[in-house]
Amino acid sequence: MFDWFDSDVLLQQLLLGLSNGMIIALIALGYTMVYGIIELINFAHGDLFMLGSFLALTLVGAAMNCGLVDPALMGESSHWWLLGTLVVVCGIFCGGLNLCIDHFAYKPLRRASKLSQLVAAIGVSFIIVNLGLFWGGLPMEVLGGGGAAAAPKDFPHLVSDVNLLGEESFVVMTWNDVVIFVVTIPLMIGLTLFVKFTKLGMAMRATAQHATAARLMGVDVNKVIAATFAIGGFLGGAASVLYANYNSTVSFQMGFRAGMDAFTAAVLGGIGSLPGAMLGGLLIGLVRAMSDQYVGSEWTNVVVFSLLVLILIFRPTGLLGLKQREKV
Amino acid sequence: MQRHSTLLTTAITACTLAGAACGVQAQTSAPLLPSSVKIVSSLPRTGSANAQTTAMVNGIRMALTEAGGKVNGVEVLYEDWDDASPQRGNWDPAIEAANADKGIADAMVVAYIGTYNSGAAKVSMPKLNAAGLAMVSPGNTYPGLTKPGTGEANEPMVYRPSGAINYFRVVPTDDVQGFVAAEFAKTLNATKVFILHDRELYGKGIADVFNKSAKALGMEVVEFDGLDTKAANYKAIATKVKQSKAEVVFYGGTTQTNAAQLAKDLLAQKVDVKLIVPDGCFEEAFIKAAGTNALEGRCYITFGGVEPKLLGGQGKVFYENYKRLYGMEPEAYATYGYEAAKVVLAAMERAAQAGSLSRSAVLKEIAATKGFSGALGTWSFDENGDTTNKVMSVNTVKNGDFETVKVIGN
Amino acid sequence: MGTTSRATYKPAGLLSRGQCLLFGALLLIPCIELLFDLGISAPTRFVLGFAIVGIGLNVVVGFTGLLHLGIAAFMAIGAYAFAILTCTIYPFQLGFWPGLFAALCIGALAGAFLGAPTLRLRGDYLAIVTLGFGEIVQDLLKNLEPITKGTQGINPLPAPWFFGLTFASDTPKSWYFLYLAILILCTILVRNLEHSRVGRQWFAVREDELAARCMAIRPDKVKLTALAVGAGLAALGGALLASLISSTGEPGNYDFQISILALCIVIVGGIGSMTGVIVGALVMVGMNSILLPILGQKLQQAGIGTTTSVYLAPDNYKYLLFGLALVLMMRFRPKGIVAAREEDH
């Protein structure tokens, strides 16, 4: 029944794995950056990402209402300018929000134990989920008129659904896949360059290595932390638009799984390491797709987490993580 | 400290014995009618099932308002209890158990409307049964709760420690629905079916029935797999469906367990296949979540009953009133909430006229419901507590709304 | 964490003063209810079950400093082991007490077995692996249908019996006393461990693994003991909670959210302090199963929240309230409600 060596199927699953993995990687960057600087697993990051997609949906609805886009043409023609605007606007929104969250929830706990920060992050995550529920209840047509606040919402395709490989082809690749690569890869390159070559990036690396030492060298650590939250949030916001467009769904509970996948990716790659998060995200996306095809989707989570355990047993600090030297 | 603790231990042992011995005070029913009684509903109000349960609660409130909030002059209070918790985002066994305990402990409560999830019913049924409190479910469709031989070997007697029946439901069960879905797949000329489920009690149960029925009807089941209901998308699964060349995909799941996402991904991966889903998707929110493109001409939804707007007789009155009262179309679930409350109130009315509103009197009257004429037509409770109403419909989506394709057993 | 522990050798006593006060108060609840029916002793039984899980998790997170995000897996293992060994649809049918004891042992074994490969991992790498185990166990329970009944859950489960009396489901107070007694026993047990050589080794590993190794302590062995004790108690709690609802529930009931709840119990209550953990269970679980339902009921009786608007239904604020409570509690009591004192160690 299922031909194991069907190259079309393999190709398709590879493509799906990469597309999904890219989005996971983008979210994972937010986790890994924050962790690298203040050693906090920012549980609220996935839910922040969810709010970003709600903003995107609302803006699309507003654009439709204002006649900027024709609802009938959604999925037929591509609205590149709208997509670009959304990526930027939602990115800024999530970045700003992340900054505020840090300021009000985490900053006062900087000197407290890591675990109390973790619980604060869990608390923030619950608050955001509730805000998402309320957002879904707004009386807007794209939100289902607010009748069923808790239900998932349909997100219109902002780019064309036409199969770029031809209508006859088994493998489906649309602009939706392309968009992910077009947005994600420059963002990742930009981030890497930023961290490597700008002054703020250097300050970030210094703080990540040793906060006190960085402070003594004249680095404004608080500013660096704030910038980290803002950048991580921006990437999450950008990912939220890509996610919503790719899956065409927005739901107030979607942050949980996205966050868990991204966190797993960050750890798998070596938490604190930017290329590690990217590699981890791609790996998880690919493993999920392959497992769905060749093992059975009910075993996919088992496969992903078994692989994670195995990798960590042999490389205890992740794929690209630095070996921690024990401090005495 | 040491002495303290020894004392404490002694005290605990003593109290344990005392607690075991004292038990619960017997609920004696007064010969006279009380001034007020209470019905409660226990439905998941926090989290993803909120949309359906809101519709149900609306239906219950409407039934109560129509009765003027009274049966035979006795005031009827209603409380809407949540059996979900924010941590779970779904029904929580601890809360459902606590609700059942609370209902039993509150002497004013004479009927318990719930639950929505069959898994939750498994928790509260034996408790309420032991207490002799009537339970009417507007949403459980897992057959094993009532029908011998459809579930585990010890079902349904395991839910009836007292031996008597206290659980009733106004919805037809999945063994009927799964078969109807398989028959419908056959009429779509399907030779190969691809079965998926959400790995929850309801979804897996109905997928099992569909699996068995499809094989019996001569269709080939190419795959039977469970989905990860929190996954971002099912494009990989859609690809597998495409490779299998199945003509029909059956998904045992609900809107909350991501049925809409599956429909969308089957379209996005350009799979030429018909999707059949059960009544957990028969709600406005499913269309809103999936978008009409993914459903029109591609998706069929089975449902135990018919769409509210197609209801005749009292159902039509209900439909009009609901629209007027709440300013929106009633969900299919609203009808069940309404019907459950209606049948409880009618039984209470009869019990009150016979002179007692005790739990046992109300339970007896609910069990005796025969030829009840409500929004879902005229029906009775059978010897298992199931509705005799076996009307099933197959629906599709057209112009952004449900359209009934076929009504069976009317 | 972060506090330096001094090894104290004065005899510890069975329970600390705070614990005596707390258990005394817990004993009072059903006694008061004999006079005024508050209806809280029944839901408080769940608090007691979760408190046992919390005490177990506290051994791992609080005493040994290992961040564990998959404790729900061991609750599931306990509940399912108890169910398979006692339920009438399986051939074993050991009865309540042997089943409970077996659940505890199986849980502890599973804890040690799953812990063994993770001993090299530090900090948050361990956290993600435990999270992974949580997911794997849940999926195994769902998928291994011939053994676990898959999504069905296993029921009925036996009620406890004591001196020939079997507890009926409508006598919550007798369950309450029994569960409280088990909780007190667990507290005494863990408190003894805490003050023994084993406990001091836990603290040593938490404070500085390298230094501990220099003191001829084998961190691997110490961590394994902690993981086994923690998992065993979590399994015990899981089995008790399952017996309470007479069903294991669906495997999905033991998901990551429950692990998070258990972690919040430990941290909000006061990490490293057993009194704190029990208070944490009261606050966290009590908020869900006692406070919020009563609040909702009162609001409804006052006629609030009977509209259809999503913004006016009190239930729709539960996430917000729960989240705010966590954030504010950490803001004002970052060490938890009952901060562990140094001499407590």
XYZ file of C-alpha atoms in Angstrom, chain A residues 263-264 267-268 305-313 315-316, chain C residues 67-70 73-74 114-119 121-136:
43
model
C 11.794 24.964 23.424
C 12.668 21.382 22.534
C 17.579 22.549 23.866
C 18.280 20.002 21.161
C 11.243 12.833 22.351
C 13.090 9.512 22.214
C 15.412 11.060 19.688
C 15.853 14.040 21.967
C 16.732 11.815 24.913
C 19.166 9.804 22.803
C 20.908 12.873 21.441
C 21.224 14.396 24.886
C 22.608 11.181 26.338
C 25.776 15.036 23.635
C 24.653 16.311 27.038
C 14.343 20.710 37.512
C 11.754 18.066 36.681
C 9.024 18.863 34.156
C 7.475 15.429 33.738
C 4.248 10.725 33.951
C 4.886 9.123 37.319
C 14.083 6.544 33.571
C 16.472 8.622 35.631
C 19.513 6.481 34.941
C 20.243 7.716 31.418
C 19.796 11.352 32.421
C 22.383 11.556 35.180
C 22.588 16.043 32.099
C 22.573 19.315 33.929
C 20.003 21.957 34.641
C 17.635 22.646 31.840
C 18.808 19.782 29.678
C 17.493 17.509 32.368
C 14.283 19.547 32.405
C 13.624 18.940 28.731
C 14.365 15.226 29.003
C 11.921 14.850 31.877
C 9.401 16.803 29.822
C 10.048 14.334 27.013
C 9.458 11.386 29.312
C 6.163 12.944 30.309
C 5.058 13.012 26.696
C 6.373 9.534 25.931
